[in-house]
Coordinates of C-alpha atoms in Angstrom, one line a residue:
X1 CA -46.7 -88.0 70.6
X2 CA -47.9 -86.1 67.5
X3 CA -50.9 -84.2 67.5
X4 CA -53.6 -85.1 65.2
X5 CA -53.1 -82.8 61.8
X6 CA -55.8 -79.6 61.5
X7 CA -58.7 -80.6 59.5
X8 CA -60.9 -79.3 57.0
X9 CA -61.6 -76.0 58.5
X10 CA -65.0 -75.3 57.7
X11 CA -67.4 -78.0 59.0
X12 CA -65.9 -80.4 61.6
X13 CA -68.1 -81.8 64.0
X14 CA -68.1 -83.6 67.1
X15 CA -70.3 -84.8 70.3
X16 CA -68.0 -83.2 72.7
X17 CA -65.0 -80.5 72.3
X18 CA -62.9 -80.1 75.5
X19 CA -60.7 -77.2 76.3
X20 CA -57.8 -78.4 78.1
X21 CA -55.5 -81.8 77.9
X22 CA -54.6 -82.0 81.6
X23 CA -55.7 -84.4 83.5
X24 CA -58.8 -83.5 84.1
X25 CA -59.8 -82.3 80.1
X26 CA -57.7 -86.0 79.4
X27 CA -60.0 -88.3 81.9
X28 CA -63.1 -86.7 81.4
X29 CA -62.2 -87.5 77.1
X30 CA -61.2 -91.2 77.9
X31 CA -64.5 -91.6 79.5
X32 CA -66.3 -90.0 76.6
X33 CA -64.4 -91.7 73.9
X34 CA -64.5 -95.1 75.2
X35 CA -68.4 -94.8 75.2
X36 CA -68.1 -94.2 71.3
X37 CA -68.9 -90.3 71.2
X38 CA -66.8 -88.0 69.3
X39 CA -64.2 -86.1 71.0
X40 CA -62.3 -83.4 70.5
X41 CA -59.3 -82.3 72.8
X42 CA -57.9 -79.1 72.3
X43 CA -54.9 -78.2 74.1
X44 CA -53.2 -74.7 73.9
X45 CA -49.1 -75.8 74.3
X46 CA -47.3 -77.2 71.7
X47 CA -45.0 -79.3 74.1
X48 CA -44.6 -79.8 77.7
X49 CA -44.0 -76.7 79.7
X50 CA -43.0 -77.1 83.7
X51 CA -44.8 -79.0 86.2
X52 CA -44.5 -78.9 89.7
X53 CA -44.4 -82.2 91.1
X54 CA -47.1 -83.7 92.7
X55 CA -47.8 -86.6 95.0
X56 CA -50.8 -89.0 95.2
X57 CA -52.0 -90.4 98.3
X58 CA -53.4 -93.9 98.6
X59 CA -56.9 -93.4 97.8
X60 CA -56.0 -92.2 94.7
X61 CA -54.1 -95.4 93.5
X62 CA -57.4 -97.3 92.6
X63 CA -58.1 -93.6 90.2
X64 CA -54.5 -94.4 88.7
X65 CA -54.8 -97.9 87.9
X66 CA -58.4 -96.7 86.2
X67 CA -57.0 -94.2 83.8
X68 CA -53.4 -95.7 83.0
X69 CA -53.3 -99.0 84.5
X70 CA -50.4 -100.2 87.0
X71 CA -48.3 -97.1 86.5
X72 CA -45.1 -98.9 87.8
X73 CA -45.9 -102.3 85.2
X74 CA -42.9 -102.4 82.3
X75 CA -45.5 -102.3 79.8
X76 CA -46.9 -98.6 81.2
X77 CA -43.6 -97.4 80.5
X78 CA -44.6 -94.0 82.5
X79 CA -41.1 -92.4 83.8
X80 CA -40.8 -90.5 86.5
X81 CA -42.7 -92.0 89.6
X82 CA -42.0 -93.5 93.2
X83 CA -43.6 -94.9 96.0
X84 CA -44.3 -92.6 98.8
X85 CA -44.0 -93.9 102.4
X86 CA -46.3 -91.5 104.0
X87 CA -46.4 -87.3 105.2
X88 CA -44.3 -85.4 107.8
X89 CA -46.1 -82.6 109.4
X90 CA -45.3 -79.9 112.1
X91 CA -48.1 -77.8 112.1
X92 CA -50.3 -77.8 115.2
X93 CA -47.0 -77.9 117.2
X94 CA -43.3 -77.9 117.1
X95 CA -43.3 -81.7 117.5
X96 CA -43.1 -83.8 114.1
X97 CA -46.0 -86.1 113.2
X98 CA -46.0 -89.0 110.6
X99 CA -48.9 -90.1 108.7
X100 CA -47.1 -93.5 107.4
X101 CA -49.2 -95.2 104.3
X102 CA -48.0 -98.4 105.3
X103 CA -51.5 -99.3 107.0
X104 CA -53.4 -97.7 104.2
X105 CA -55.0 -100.0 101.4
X106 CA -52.3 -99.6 98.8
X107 CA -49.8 -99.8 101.2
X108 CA -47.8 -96.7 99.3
X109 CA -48.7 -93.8 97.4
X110 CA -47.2 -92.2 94.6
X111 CA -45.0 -89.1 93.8
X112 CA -45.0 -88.6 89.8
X113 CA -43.5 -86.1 87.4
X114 CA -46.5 -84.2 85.9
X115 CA -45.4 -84.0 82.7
X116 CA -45.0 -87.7 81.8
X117 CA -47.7 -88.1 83.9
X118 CA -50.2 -85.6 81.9
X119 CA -48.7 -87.1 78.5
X120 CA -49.7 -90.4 79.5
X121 CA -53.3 -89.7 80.4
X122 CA -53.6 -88.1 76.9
X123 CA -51.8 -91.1 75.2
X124 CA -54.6 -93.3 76.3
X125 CA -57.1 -90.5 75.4
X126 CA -56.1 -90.8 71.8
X127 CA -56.4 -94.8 72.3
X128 CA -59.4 -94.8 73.2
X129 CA -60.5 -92.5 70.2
X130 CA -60.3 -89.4 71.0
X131 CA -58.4 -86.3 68.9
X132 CA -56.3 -84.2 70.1
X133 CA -55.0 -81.1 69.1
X134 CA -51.9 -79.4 70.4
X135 CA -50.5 -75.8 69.5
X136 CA -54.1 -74.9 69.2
X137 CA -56.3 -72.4 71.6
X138 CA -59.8 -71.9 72.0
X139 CA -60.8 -68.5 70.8
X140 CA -64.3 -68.2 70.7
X141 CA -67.6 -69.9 70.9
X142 CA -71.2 -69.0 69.5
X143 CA -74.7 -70.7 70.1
X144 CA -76.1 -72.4 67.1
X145 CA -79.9 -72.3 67.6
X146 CA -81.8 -74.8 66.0
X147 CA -79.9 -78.3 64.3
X148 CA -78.1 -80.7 66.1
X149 CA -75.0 -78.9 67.1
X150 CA -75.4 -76.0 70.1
X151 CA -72.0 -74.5 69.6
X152 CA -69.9 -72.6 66.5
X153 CA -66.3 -72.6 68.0
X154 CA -63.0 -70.8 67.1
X155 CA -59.7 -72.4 67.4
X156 CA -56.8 -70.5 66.4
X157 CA -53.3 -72.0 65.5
X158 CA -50.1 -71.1 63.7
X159 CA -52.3 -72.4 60.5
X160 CA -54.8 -70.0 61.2
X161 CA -58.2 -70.3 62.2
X162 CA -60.4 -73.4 62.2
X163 CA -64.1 -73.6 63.2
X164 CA -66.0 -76.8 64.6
X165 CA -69.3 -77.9 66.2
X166 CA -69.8 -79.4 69.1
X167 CA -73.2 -80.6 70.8
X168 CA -71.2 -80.3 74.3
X169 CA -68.2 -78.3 75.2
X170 CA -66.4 -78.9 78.4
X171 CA -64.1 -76.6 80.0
X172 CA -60.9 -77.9 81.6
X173 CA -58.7 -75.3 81.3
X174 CA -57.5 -75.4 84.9
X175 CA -58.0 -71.7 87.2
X176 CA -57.9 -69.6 83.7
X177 CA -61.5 -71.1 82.9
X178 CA -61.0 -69.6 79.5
X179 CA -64.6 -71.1 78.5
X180 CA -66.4 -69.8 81.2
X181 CA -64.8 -66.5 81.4
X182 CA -66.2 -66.1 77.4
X183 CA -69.2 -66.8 79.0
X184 CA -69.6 -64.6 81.4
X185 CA -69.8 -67.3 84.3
X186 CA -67.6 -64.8 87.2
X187 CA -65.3 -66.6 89.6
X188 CA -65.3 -66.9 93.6
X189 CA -62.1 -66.5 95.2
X190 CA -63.8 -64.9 98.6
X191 CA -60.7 -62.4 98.9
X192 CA -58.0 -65.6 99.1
X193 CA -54.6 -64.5 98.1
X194 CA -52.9 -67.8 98.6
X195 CA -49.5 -68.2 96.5
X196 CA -47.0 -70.7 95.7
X197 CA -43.3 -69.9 95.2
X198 CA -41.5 -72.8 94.0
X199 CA -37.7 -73.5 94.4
X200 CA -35.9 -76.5 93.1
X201 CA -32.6 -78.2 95.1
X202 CA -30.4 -80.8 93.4
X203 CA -27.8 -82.6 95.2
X204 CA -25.1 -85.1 93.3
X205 CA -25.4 -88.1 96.3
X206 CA -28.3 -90.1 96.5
X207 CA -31.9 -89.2 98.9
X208 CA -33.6 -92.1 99.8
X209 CA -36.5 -90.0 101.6
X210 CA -39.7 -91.2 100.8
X211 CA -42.4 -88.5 102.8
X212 CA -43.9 -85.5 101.9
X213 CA -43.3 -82.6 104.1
X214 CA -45.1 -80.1 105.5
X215 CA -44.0 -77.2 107.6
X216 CA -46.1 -74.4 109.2
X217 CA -44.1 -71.0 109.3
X218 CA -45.2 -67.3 110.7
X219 CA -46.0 -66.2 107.2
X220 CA -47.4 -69.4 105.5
X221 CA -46.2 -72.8 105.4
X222 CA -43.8 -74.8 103.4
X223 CA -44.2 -78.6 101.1
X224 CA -41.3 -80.4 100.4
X225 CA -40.6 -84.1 98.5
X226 CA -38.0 -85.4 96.3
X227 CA -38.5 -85.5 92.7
X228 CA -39.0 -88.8 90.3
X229 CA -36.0 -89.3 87.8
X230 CA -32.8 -88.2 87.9
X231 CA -30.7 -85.9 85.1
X232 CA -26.8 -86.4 85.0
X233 CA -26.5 -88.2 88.3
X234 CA -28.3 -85.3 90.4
X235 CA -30.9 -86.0 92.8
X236 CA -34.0 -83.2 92.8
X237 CA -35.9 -82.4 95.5
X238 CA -39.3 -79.2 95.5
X239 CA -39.6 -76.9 98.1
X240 CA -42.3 -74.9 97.4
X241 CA -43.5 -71.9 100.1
X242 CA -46.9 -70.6 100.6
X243 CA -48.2 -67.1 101.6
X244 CA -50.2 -64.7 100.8
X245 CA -49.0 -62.8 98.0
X246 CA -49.6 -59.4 99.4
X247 CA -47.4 -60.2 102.5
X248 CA -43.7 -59.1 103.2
X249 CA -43.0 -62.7 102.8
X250 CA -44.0 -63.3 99.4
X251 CA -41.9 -59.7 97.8
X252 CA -39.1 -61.6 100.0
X253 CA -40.2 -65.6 98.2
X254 CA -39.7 -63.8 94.8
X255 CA -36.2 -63.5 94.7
X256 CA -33.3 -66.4 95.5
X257 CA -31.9 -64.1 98.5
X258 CA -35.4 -63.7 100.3
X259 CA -36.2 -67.1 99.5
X260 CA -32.9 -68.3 101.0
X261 CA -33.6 -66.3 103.9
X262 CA -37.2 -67.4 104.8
X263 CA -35.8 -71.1 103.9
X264 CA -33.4 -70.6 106.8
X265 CA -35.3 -70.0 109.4
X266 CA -37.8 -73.3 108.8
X267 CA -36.5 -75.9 111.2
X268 CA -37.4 -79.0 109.6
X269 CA -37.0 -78.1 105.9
X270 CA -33.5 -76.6 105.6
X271 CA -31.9 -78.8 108.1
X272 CA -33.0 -82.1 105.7
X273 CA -31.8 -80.1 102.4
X274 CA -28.6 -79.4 104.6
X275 CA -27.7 -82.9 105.7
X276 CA -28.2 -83.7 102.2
X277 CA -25.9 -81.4 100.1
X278 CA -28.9 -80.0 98.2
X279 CA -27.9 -76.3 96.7
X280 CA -31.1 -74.4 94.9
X281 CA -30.9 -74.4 90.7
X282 CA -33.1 -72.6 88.5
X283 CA -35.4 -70.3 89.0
X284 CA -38.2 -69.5 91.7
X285 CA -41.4 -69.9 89.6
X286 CA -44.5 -69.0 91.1
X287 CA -48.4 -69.6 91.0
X288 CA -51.5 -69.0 92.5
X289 CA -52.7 -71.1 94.9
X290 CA -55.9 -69.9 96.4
X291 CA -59.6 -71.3 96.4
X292 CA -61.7 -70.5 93.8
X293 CA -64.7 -71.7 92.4
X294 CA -67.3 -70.9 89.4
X295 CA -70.5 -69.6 90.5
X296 CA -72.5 -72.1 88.4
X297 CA -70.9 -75.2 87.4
X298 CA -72.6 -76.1 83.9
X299 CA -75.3 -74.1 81.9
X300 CA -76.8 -75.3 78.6
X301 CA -74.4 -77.4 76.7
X302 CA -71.6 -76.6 78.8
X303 CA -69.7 -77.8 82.1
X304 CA -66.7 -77.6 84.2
X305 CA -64.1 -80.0 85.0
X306 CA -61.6 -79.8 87.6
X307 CA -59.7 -76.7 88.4
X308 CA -61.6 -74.8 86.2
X309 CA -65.2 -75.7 88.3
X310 CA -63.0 -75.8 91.4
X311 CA -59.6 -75.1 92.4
X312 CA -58.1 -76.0 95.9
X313 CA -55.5 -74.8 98.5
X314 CA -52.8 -77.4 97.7
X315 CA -52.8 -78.2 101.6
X316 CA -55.7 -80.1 100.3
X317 CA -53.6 -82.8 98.4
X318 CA -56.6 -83.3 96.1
X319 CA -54.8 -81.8 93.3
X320 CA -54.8 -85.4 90.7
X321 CA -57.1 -86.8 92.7
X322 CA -60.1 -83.9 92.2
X323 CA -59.7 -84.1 88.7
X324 CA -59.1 -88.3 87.8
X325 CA -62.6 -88.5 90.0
X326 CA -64.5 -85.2 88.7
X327 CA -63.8 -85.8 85.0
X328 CA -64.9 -89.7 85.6
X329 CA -68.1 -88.6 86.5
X330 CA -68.5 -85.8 84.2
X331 CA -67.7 -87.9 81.4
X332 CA -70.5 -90.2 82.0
X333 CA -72.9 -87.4 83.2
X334 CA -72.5 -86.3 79.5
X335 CA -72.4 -89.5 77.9
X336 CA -75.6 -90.3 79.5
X337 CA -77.5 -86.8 78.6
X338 CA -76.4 -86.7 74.8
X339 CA -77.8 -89.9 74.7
X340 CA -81.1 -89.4 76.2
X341 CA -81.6 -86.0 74.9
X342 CA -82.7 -85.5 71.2
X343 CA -80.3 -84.0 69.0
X344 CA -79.6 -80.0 69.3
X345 CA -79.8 -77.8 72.9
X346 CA -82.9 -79.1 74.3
X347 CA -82.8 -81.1 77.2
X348 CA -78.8 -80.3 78.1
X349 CA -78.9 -77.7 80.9
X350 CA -79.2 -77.8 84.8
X351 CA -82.7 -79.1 84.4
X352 CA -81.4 -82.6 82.8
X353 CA -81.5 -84.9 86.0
X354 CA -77.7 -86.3 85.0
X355 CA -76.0 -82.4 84.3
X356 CA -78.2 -81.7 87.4
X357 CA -77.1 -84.7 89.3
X358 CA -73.2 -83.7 88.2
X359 CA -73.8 -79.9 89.3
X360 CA -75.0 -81.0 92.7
X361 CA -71.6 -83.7 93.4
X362 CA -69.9 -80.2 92.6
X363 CA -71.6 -78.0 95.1
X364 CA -71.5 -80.9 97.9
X365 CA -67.8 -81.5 97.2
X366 CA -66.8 -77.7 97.3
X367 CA -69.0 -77.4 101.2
X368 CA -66.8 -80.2 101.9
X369 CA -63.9 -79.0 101.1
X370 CA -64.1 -75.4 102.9
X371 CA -65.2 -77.0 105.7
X372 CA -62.0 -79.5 105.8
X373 CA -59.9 -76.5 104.7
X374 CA -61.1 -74.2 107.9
X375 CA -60.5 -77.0 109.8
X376 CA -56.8 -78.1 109.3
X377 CA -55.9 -74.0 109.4
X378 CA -57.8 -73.5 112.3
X379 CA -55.7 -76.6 114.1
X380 CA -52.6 -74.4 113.7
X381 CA -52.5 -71.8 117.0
X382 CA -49.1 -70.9 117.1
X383 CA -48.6 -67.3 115.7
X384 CA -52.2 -66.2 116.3
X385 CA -51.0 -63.3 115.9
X386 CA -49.7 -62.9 112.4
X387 CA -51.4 -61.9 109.6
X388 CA -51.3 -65.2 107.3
X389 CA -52.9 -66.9 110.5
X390 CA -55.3 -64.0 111.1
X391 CA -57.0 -64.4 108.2
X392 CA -57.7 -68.1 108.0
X393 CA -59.5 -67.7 111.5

């Protein structure tokens, strides 16, 4: 999809700009534009670049089917996607347990490849009137007092440099928080080093496996499903490890040898890539994976959306889900304080009773998710006496 051409440089306005097309900057701008306001969504990448995969539990289907409709119908045509059967854990103890989705509403969830996934949501951003810009970053932005508009903003681009007004500027650009950094809004990451290192496996026979696995280890744990798709007849599968990055295990993670060697001793993992012919391809890519969190959500004229308010530890599995159900109701937060606020700055901070309501969901959701977080490491009480486990306690 192309994006939208630059415009005239010098004076384009809108109601909202919002820095970052994933899916929490493309939600949170199909919300917006459907209500009729005037979006802008700016996204830094001129095409796709990886994406681990990522799989949706059942509570997230009804989210789906909001955004994109039924994401398996013909007419979606959104590649890249299967039914998930349910998780595989060891993690308390050595003994597997299944959490099967068969009893679960939906019945299934859903493993997708984030890039058509991510390309869809901002297809139906654009259809629902919003513009998007691609190849462009956000440089800068400066408060406009008095008028209707609250902020001068600087995009850059291979073109050069544009500069628009918003009323509202949302920031979805994922743990960077580019917006809120400019700012000056710090982050909270409470000393959590949590990172992923990310291997992919292809085998040329067929996988049929339909769970999500999770393995605890000494040093961290491990995730592993099979990919959506398939390229030249090969079947790809993630297996991604965990730890904290300042631990022997992550120098070893880094490279394919140490990887291969902490991958060996797992005892659920490598026996399944084992019995099905999978040998590692690429790189090992890695990101950070701790929590994190903004100490203030919005201010005047400006909020946070997704991992940019709040990231998670994957363990979570709220990755989609957080964002689809954050950027919902941050898009009509917004919608409903432009339009009951008179034009220009007053009226659009913490004090408005929707931005207020919005910055409270955020604050309850992040208590919640600590506490849910502690709870799940603190189940784990083998290796009590490694570090990785040590510090979770």
């Amino acid at each position: 999809m192309a994006s939208a051409p630059l415009l005239d440089p010098t004076g384009t306005t809108w109601d909202v700009v919002i820095v970052g097309s994933g899916p929490a900057g493309a939600a949170t701008a199909i919300t917006l534009a459907k209500y009729g306001q005037r979006v802008l969504l700016v996204e830094k990448r001129a095409s796709p670049s990886f994406k681990l995969g990522e799989s949706l539990p059942p509570t997230s289907m009804g989210l789906v089917r909001h955004f994109l409709g039924d994401p398996e119908s013909p007419e979606q045509q959104l590649p890249g996607l299967f039914r998930t059967a349910g998780n595989i854990s060891l993690w308390g103890t050595e003994q597997a347990e299944i959490a099967d989705f068969f009893f679960a509403s939906a019945g299934h969830g859903l493993c997708v490849d984030r890039l058509a996934f991510d390309e869809a949501l901002r297809t139906k951003a654009v259809a629902a009137g919003a513009t998007l810009l691609k190849d462009v970053c956000f440089q800068s932005c400066t408060r406009i007092e008095g008028g209707n508009f609250n902020w001068q903003l600087a995009l850059t681009s291979r073109n050069g440099i544009r500069h628009d007004r918003a009323r509202y500027l949302v920031d979805c650009s994922g743990r960077q928080a580019v917006v809120a950094r400019i700012l000056g809004v710090p982050t909270r990451s409470h000393g959590d080093r949590l990172f992923a290192y990310a291997q992919w496996f292809s085998c040329s026979g067929g996988d049929d496996d339909r769970y999500t696995r999770i393995e605890a280890a000494p040093y961290g744990w491990w995730y592993s499903n099979r990919l959506p798709g398939f390229e030249d007849n090969e079947t790809w599968r993630l297996v991604v490890l965990h730890t904290d990055k300042d631990l022997p295990a992550a120098r070893l993670a880094s490279s394919r040898q140490g990887f291969d060697q902490l991958l060996d001793g797992s005892t659920h993992i490598a026996p399944l890539l084992k019995a099905g012919g999978y040998h590692p391809c690429g790189i090992i890519r890695g990101a950070p994976a701790n929590s994190q969190r903004l100490r203030n959500f919005c201010g005047d004229a400006w909020m946070a959306v997704g991992d940019a308010a709040q990231a998670y530890d994957p363990l979570s599995s709220q990755g989609i889900d957080k964002a689809l159900r954050t950027a919902s109701h941050a898009g009509h937060m917004i919608h409903y304080a432009l339009t009951d606020a008179p034009q220009g700055a007053a009226g659009l901070d913490g004090r408005n009773s929707y931005i207020h309501r919005y910055d409270q969901q955020q604050r309850q959701l992040w208590l919640t998710y600590v506490s849910q977080r502690d709870f799940y490491y603190g189940i784990q009480f083998r290796w009590f006496d490694q570090l990785f486990w040590q510090r979770r306690r």
